[in-house]
Amino acid sequence: MNEAERNVRAIRGRLLSFLRAPHGAGDAQSYRYIEDGIVLIKDGRIEAAGPAAELMPRLSAAVTIEHHADALILPGFVDPHIHYPQTQVIASYGAQLLEWLEKYTFVEEQKFADPAHAARNAEFFLDELARNGTTTALAYCTAHPNSAAALFAAAHRRNAGMIAGNSLMDRNAPPGLLAPAATAIADSRDLIRRWHGTGRQRYAVTPRFAITSSDEQLAAAGALLNEFPTVLMQTHLAENRDEIDTVKRLFPRDASYTAVYARFGLLGPRSLFGHCIHLDDAELALLRDSRSVAVFCPTSNLFIGSGLFDYKRLAGAGIRIALATDVGGGTSYSMLRTAAEAYKVMQVQGQNLPALIAFDLITRGNAAALGLAGEIGTITPGAFADLVVLDVRATPAMAHRMAVARDLKAELFVLMTLGDDRAVRQTYIAGEPALRAKLQDDRAISRAGGST
Ligand SMILES: [Zn+2]
């Protein structure tokens, strides 16, 4: 094998990749499906993808083919709203948003002042994403700049494309999580210079939400977004009624919660707003006109009792929509489970989420929401070889159900309704298998977390 061939890998199976958003439940023009396909990977990127019969003759005898017989190979999942410091907050009982933050989240997040704690949790977080087939995430960190640095460093070592930012908070939280506007912005700028564009890492300006930032800090966040035209912005919006009432009290002169963010220059095509449940029509217009993204977080909205995301209303208003876990408010790292819960949230409102639309959302759609269309979320030449290999017969219940599934749509619907991390047979990150070894011992991280 020569040097060039050493960096070549071929993966064979059933390939599915979306070309554009499906127009409905049966839009067969929206995707490319190859029953027996090969993805040829060189130096971490997709060199070619097509029918095995066409690509096999082009392969050198030295190239080994990893054949995932019967498995479905998709672009790796993209999670556009998740909190990496909340891996030990997930599954915390009995509170709605503001109490949940105080009682559980702020307590755990203070531990990230310790760089060793941050580093351990960053590794666990990335392991867990990979186990669930998620290859890129837009992640919140804590206010401690070392928390973002730990995540970037761990992701960079794995060549995994992560987008993250230190949370900006300067009021209404424990002192250990607050940083004055000037300090927090200086920390953000340092992180941008160090990590934005380093390998696959990207930065997102991250005001946690309007309640925990002063006018001065929100204005500085808007200025930072303006200063760096390729960084993203993430925050929370209109998740819970008490939250909205608090925003009204804190910003009495603004017409709405969305108007607060608009006043500080935080809306735009690079901005992703988690939840967007309780919005009036004027707020929808602000999001649409600015091409901002509303992020639907179904497991979190149900678990914290926040409300139901009105997909039909927001899509009808012309707003860009992404779908995310929001762990630790969310209850699963799996984008399959998340799609299943999105389906249920829509069902109780008399809406449907066809499997084609769900799988487009968690791959191509979420990548586009992050401004990464063509880079990830697709199996096309030039894209990073971030892939997930799914086994639709992973459990007895799935195999039994599949015995009567008639077509690809039915198979996808079984996957999203019954599937989770057990359905993930392998995850490739930039062409490298991420699940090669037994992942780290969960008990070890629990002990480590408890000792700080
Ligand atoms: Zn969140």
GROMACS .gro file of N, CA and C and ligand atoms in nm, residues 81 83 140 236 275 326, ligand 1:
model
   19
   81HIS      N    1  -2.857   2.209   1.946
   81HIS     CA    2  -2.878   2.275   2.077
   81HIS      C    3  -2.859   2.171   2.187
   83HIS      N    4  -2.630   2.110   2.588
   83HIS     CA    5  -2.545   2.171   2.693
   83HIS      C    6  -2.444   2.066   2.740
  140TYR      N    7  -2.363   2.457   2.433
  140TYR     CA    8  -2.340   2.557   2.537
  140TYR      C    9  -2.232   2.504   2.630
  236HIS      N   10  -3.148   3.117   2.429
  236HIS     CA   11  -3.281   3.061   2.452
  236HIS      C   12  -3.386   3.170   2.433
  275HIS      N   13  -3.605   2.674   2.155
  275HIS     CA   14  -3.743   2.661   2.205
  275HIS      C   15  -3.848   2.739   2.124
  326ASP      N   16  -3.136   1.934   2.334
  326ASP     CA   17  -3.131   2.017   2.456
  326ASP      C   18  -3.101   1.937   2.582
  453ZN      ZN   19  -3.096   2.477   2.626
   0.00000   0.00000   0.00000
